[in-house]
Amino acid sequence: MHDELYPVPEATAKAALIDNDKYLAMYQQSIDDPNAFWAEHGKRIDWIKPYSKVKNTSYDYHNVSIKWFEDGTLNVAANCIDRHLETRGDQTAIIWEGDDPADDEHITFRQLHERVSRLANAFKDNGVKKGDRVTIYLPMIPEAAYAMLACARIGAVHSIVFGGFSPDSLANRIEDCRSSFIITADEGLRGGRKVPLKANTDKAIEVAARDGAVVDKVIVVKRTGGDVTMKDGRDVWYHEAVAAASPDCPPEEMSAEDPLFILYTSGSTGKPKGVMHTTGGYLVYAAMTHEYVFDYQDAEVYWCTADVGWVTGHSYIVYGPLANGATTLMFEGVPNYPSPSRFWEVVDKHKVSIFYTAPTAIRALMGAGEDYVKKTDRSSLRILGSVGEPINPEAWIWYYDVVGEKRCPIVDTWWQTETGGILITPLPGATALKPGSATRPFFGIQPQIVDAEGKELEGATEGNLVIADSWPGQMRTVYGDHERFVQTYFSTYKGKYFTGDGCRRDADGYYWITGRVDDVINVSGHRMGTAEVESALVAHPKVSEAAVVGYPHSLKGQGIYAYVTLMEGEEPSEELQKELVKWVRNEIGPIASPDLIQFAPGLPKTRSGKIMRRILRKIAEDAFENLGDTSTLADPGVVDDLIENRQNRA
Ligand code: WTA
C-alpha cells in the first residue's frame, strides 16, 4: 500500500485558486450551512428569474425528493454560450481534433452560438418541442456538442447513446424514454475504423417499432460520406436542415427542476436505468467542480478524453467547461492511433494545460513504453486527472513521473453517472496526494462508511460508501420509475444514498475506493451490469444458463468472465465460445464482450436454487483456497469441476 504523501508542487501552490486552509474553511461552511453555501455559489451561473429557495431535499425512504433552486429559472445553453459572447465571442470554445491527425477545427463561442441556434431551430422545424426526448447517437464530432446544447436551448431532453452500443441497446433506450427524434451520423470514425451508425439506427428503429415506439425524424450528419439509405419523410440531412433554419433562436426559459438529460447506466439488476438530471443544480455543480477540481484558469486549454456517450463527457467536456467559458478539446480518436504518442502529440499541438483521462488508457500507454511519451514536449501540462475506476498505484506513479514529470498534480476524481459531478477528489492547490486515493470530499459532500447493517463506522475503517445528504448535481429520479430510484439508492441503508462502492478511509481521513460491491463490473472504466451480459447470453438458442462475474485484468481493470451451461445435447467447442462472444457484441456492444467463457455442466447453487456468485467470483479470481462456506451448496461436486476447467486469464 502506498501511503507516501506527494505534497502540492510549489508552482501549483503559487498559482492555484484554493489552498488547504481555504478548502477546509469552505468545506466546513458547506456542511454547517448548505443553504447559505449554495445560495452563494448558485450565483456563478446566470438566472433569468433568481431563486429564493435553495435546498429542498429528503432522503427519507418513504418520501425521497430532491430539489435545488426550485423557484429559479434559467437556460443551460445561454449559460454555456450566450453569456460569454460579449467578453469572449472570438475565443475558441471547442477545439476539435479528428481521428486523423490532419483534421482539426477551432470553434469560437460566436460560431458555437450560430451553429447551436440553427440546429435548435432545425429541431423545432422537424417537430421537436419542449420536454420531448431526443436521442443522440453520434461520434465525437462537434455536432454532438451542438446537439446537446440545441436540446438545452429549446428545453428538449437529450438521451445520448454511446456510439459503441448495438442496435438492440439503442432500441431499448429509444423505447424506454419514448424518444421520437434521433440525431446520428452516416458513420463514425475511430482509430481508422468505420462504425455504421446510420445502419445501426435503421435497425434499432425497426426493433423499437415492435414494441410500438415510433421514431418520427432522424437527422443525419455526413461524417465520412459513406453509403446510407435515407428514408423519405423520416430521414433528413443535417447540413440541409441547418442551412434552411434561422440562426436566431431565443433560449427557452426553463425551471431549475426541468429535466436536462437522461443517461442510461447499468445497475446490478435488470435493464439499464435512465438516470435523470435536471437543469439548475446540475449546471451549478458541474461548473463549480470543473473550475475547482481542475483549477481551471482563464484562457487555458482543457482536455477530457472521455466520450460524450458517458457522463464524464456530459459534465466535463460540454456543460462544466462551457459554463465556465473554458476552451474544451474534443477528440474523435483513440489513444494509440496512429501511434501510442497520440495523446501527447495532441497535448503539444494544442498546448493543453489540463488533461483528464481514465486509468485503462494510462495502463495501455504505460505498456507501450515511455519512449512514446518522452519524445513529446508536454511542457504545457499543468494538471492531470483520472476517472472511471480505481487507479492502481503503479499506473498513478507512471502518470505522475513520466507524463507529468513530477510537476503536475493528479486529481483522482471519484463520482458516478448518478452524482452528476465529482464528489471525492483532491484539489490541485490544496491536497497532498497519495497514489490510488481519491482523497477528500468536495464541498457539500458528506461521505460515510457503513457496515453491512448500515451502522456508521468511525475513523480509519473499511466498508460500504454512502453519502449522508444531497448536493445540487445529484440525479433526481430514474426516468419513468421513481420507485426504482428509491429502491436502488435509498433502500439498502435507509436515509442515505448508497453508492454501490466499497471504500476504505485511512488515518488521515483520505478515502480509497475499493470497487463495486454489487453486481456491476467496471471494464476499461465502462460500467456493465453482469445481469445484462447474462441475459444476452441466455438469449442464445444453445445456452441454457449463464453467470457472469468480473476478474482482475491487467489492462481493463476488470475483465468479463462468463460461466455458461449449454442446452441438453449441445457440445462445448472453441467455435461456440467465439460465437457467443460475437453474439454478446451484437446484443449489447463491443464493450460487453466476454474475455473468458467457461462451459460448465452445472453452476453452484444453494438448495433454494440461487446461484452462489461469491464462489464464481473466487474461482475467476484464482482464489480457490478461500472459497468460503460451501456447505449450503445443493451439489458441492460442481465446484471441483469448475476449478478443474477454469479458463486462464488473458
Ligand atoms: C467507479 C463515471 C475509483 C466507481 C464517472 C463508480 C471510480 C463507477 C472512480 C461509476 C475513481 C469512478 N476511483 N472508482 N476515481 N471514478 N469509479 O457511472 O465504481 O460510469 O461507482 O461514472 O465507476 O461509473 P460511471
mmCIF file of N, CA, C and O in Angstrom, residues 123 133-137 170 174 179-184 201 204-205 215-220:
data_model
loop_
_atom_site.group_PDB
_atom_site.id
_atom_site.type_symbol
_atom_site.label_atom_id
_atom_site.label_comp_id
_atom_site.label_asym_id
_atom_site.label_seq_id
_atom_site.Cartn_x
_atom_site.Cartn_y
_atom_site.Cartn_z
ATOM 1 N N PHE A 123 -34.299 21.499 -35.185
ATOM 2 C CA PHE A 123 -35.067 20.560 -34.351
ATOM 3 C C PHE A 123 -36.534 20.974 -34.329
ATOM 4 O O PHE A 123 -37.427 20.163 -34.546
ATOM 5 N N ARG A 133 -38.063 13.986 -25.860
ATOM 6 C CA ARG A 133 -36.765 13.322 -25.733
ATOM 7 C C ARG A 133 -36.117 13.171 -27.104
ATOM 8 O O ARG A 133 -36.752 12.680 -28.045
ATOM 9 N N VAL A 134 -34.866 13.607 -27.194
ATOM 10 C CA VAL A 134 -34.103 13.493 -28.433
ATOM 11 C C VAL A 134 -32.928 12.540 -28.182
ATOM 12 O O VAL A 134 -32.127 12.764 -27.273
ATOM 13 N N THR A 135 -32.851 11.477 -28.966
ATOM 14 C CA THR A 135 -31.737 10.528 -28.823
ATOM 15 C C THR A 135 -30.563 11.005 -29.668
ATOM 16 O O THR A 135 -30.723 11.308 -30.851
ATOM 17 N N ILE A 136 -29.402 11.074 -29.033
ATOM 18 C CA ILE A 136 -28.193 11.492 -29.741
ATOM 19 C C ILE A 136 -27.287 10.267 -29.860
ATOM 20 O O ILE A 136 -26.880 9.691 -28.854
ATOM 21 N N TYR A 137 -27.020 9.854 -31.091
ATOM 22 C CA TYR A 137 -26.189 8.655 -31.343
ATOM 23 C C TYR A 137 -25.130 9.089 -32.348
ATOM 24 O O TYR A 137 -25.248 8.885 -33.538
ATOM 25 N N LEU A 170 -29.502 0.415 -28.467
ATOM 26 C CA LEU A 170 -30.064 1.704 -28.873
ATOM 27 C C LEU A 170 -31.595 1.635 -28.847
ATOM 28 O O LEU A 170 -32.262 2.536 -28.320
ATOM 29 N N ILE A 174 -34.327 3.922 -26.798
ATOM 30 C CA ILE A 174 -35.342 4.708 -27.514
ATOM 31 C C ILE A 174 -36.731 4.391 -26.961
ATOM 32 O O ILE A 174 -37.537 5.275 -26.683
ATOM 33 N N SER A 179 -38.535 8.108 -27.272
ATOM 34 C CA SER A 179 -37.906 9.214 -27.979
ATOM 35 C C SER A 179 -38.276 9.120 -29.458
ATOM 36 O O SER A 179 -37.983 8.125 -30.111
ATOM 37 N N SER A 180 -38.921 10.152 -29.987
ATOM 38 C CA SER A 180 -39.365 10.117 -31.395
ATOM 39 C C SER A 180 -38.364 10.762 -32.334
ATOM 40 O O SER A 180 -38.604 10.831 -33.536
ATOM 41 N N PHE A 181 -37.281 11.303 -31.769
ATOM 42 C CA PHE A 181 -36.307 12.019 -32.598
ATOM 43 C C PHE A 181 -34.914 11.466 -32.338
ATOM 44 O O PHE A 181 -34.540 11.218 -31.194
ATOM 45 N N ILE A 182 -34.165 11.304 -33.427
ATOM 46 C CA ILE A 182 -32.791 10.808 -33.292
ATOM 47 C C ILE A 182 -31.883 11.698 -34.121
ATOM 48 O O ILE A 182 -32.261 12.131 -35.219
ATOM 49 N N ILE A 183 -30.716 11.982 -33.600
ATOM 50 C CA ILE A 183 -29.688 12.597 -34.438
ATOM 51 C C ILE A 183 -28.494 11.656 -34.455
ATOM 52 O O ILE A 183 -28.028 11.195 -33.419
ATOM 53 N N THR A 184 -28.041 11.323 -35.668
ATOM 54 C CA THR A 184 -26.946 10.384 -35.808
ATOM 55 C C THR A 184 -26.043 10.837 -36.961
ATOM 56 O O THR A 184 -26.204 11.949 -37.478
ATOM 57 N N THR A 201 -28.837 2.641 -36.588
ATOM 58 C CA THR A 201 -30.047 3.390 -36.234
ATOM 59 C C THR A 201 -31.258 2.802 -36.960
ATOM 60 O O THR A 201 -32.326 2.617 -36.359
ATOM 61 N N ALA A 204 -32.237 -0.296 -35.237
ATOM 62 C CA ALA A 204 -32.809 -0.016 -33.914
ATOM 63 C C ALA A 204 -34.252 0.464 -34.042
ATOM 64 O O ALA A 204 -35.114 0.081 -33.245
ATOM 65 N N ILE A 205 -34.516 1.281 -35.066
ATOM 66 C CA ILE A 205 -35.875 1.806 -35.234
ATOM 67 C C ILE A 205 -36.846 0.654 -35.525
ATOM 68 O O ILE A 205 -37.961 0.611 -35.003
ATOM 69 N N VAL A 215 -40.438 6.332 -34.288
ATOM 70 C CA VAL A 215 -39.473 7.412 -34.487
ATOM 71 C C VAL A 215 -39.921 8.248 -35.677
ATOM 72 O O VAL A 215 -40.080 7.743 -36.780
ATOM 73 N N ASP A 216 -40.138 9.539 -35.421
ATOM 74 C CA ASP A 216 -40.674 10.411 -36.478
ATOM 75 C C ASP A 216 -39.590 10.945 -37.400
ATOM 76 O O ASP A 216 -39.773 11.015 -38.606
ATOM 77 N N LYS A 217 -38.479 11.360 -36.792
ATOM 78 C CA LYS A 217 -37.447 12.030 -37.609
ATOM 79 C C LYS A 217 -36.047 11.575 -37.206
ATOM 80 O O LYS A 217 -35.755 11.409 -36.016
ATOM 81 N N VAL A 218 -35.215 11.428 -38.202
ATOM 82 C CA VAL A 218 -33.806 11.136 -37.959
ATOM 83 C C VAL A 218 -32.975 12.181 -38.699
ATOM 84 O O VAL A 218 -33.096 12.325 -39.919
ATOM 85 N N ILE A 219 -32.189 12.928 -37.969
ATOM 86 C CA ILE A 219 -31.310 13.910 -38.593
ATOM 87 C C ILE A 219 -29.932 13.270 -38.730
ATOM 88 O O ILE A 219 -29.413 12.700 -37.763
ATOM 89 N N VAL A 220 -29.360 13.331 -39.931
ATOM 90 C CA VAL A 220 -28.141 12.569 -40.207
ATOM 91 C C VAL A 220 -26.984 13.491 -40.591
ATOM 92 O O VAL A 220 -27.052 14.222 -41.578
#
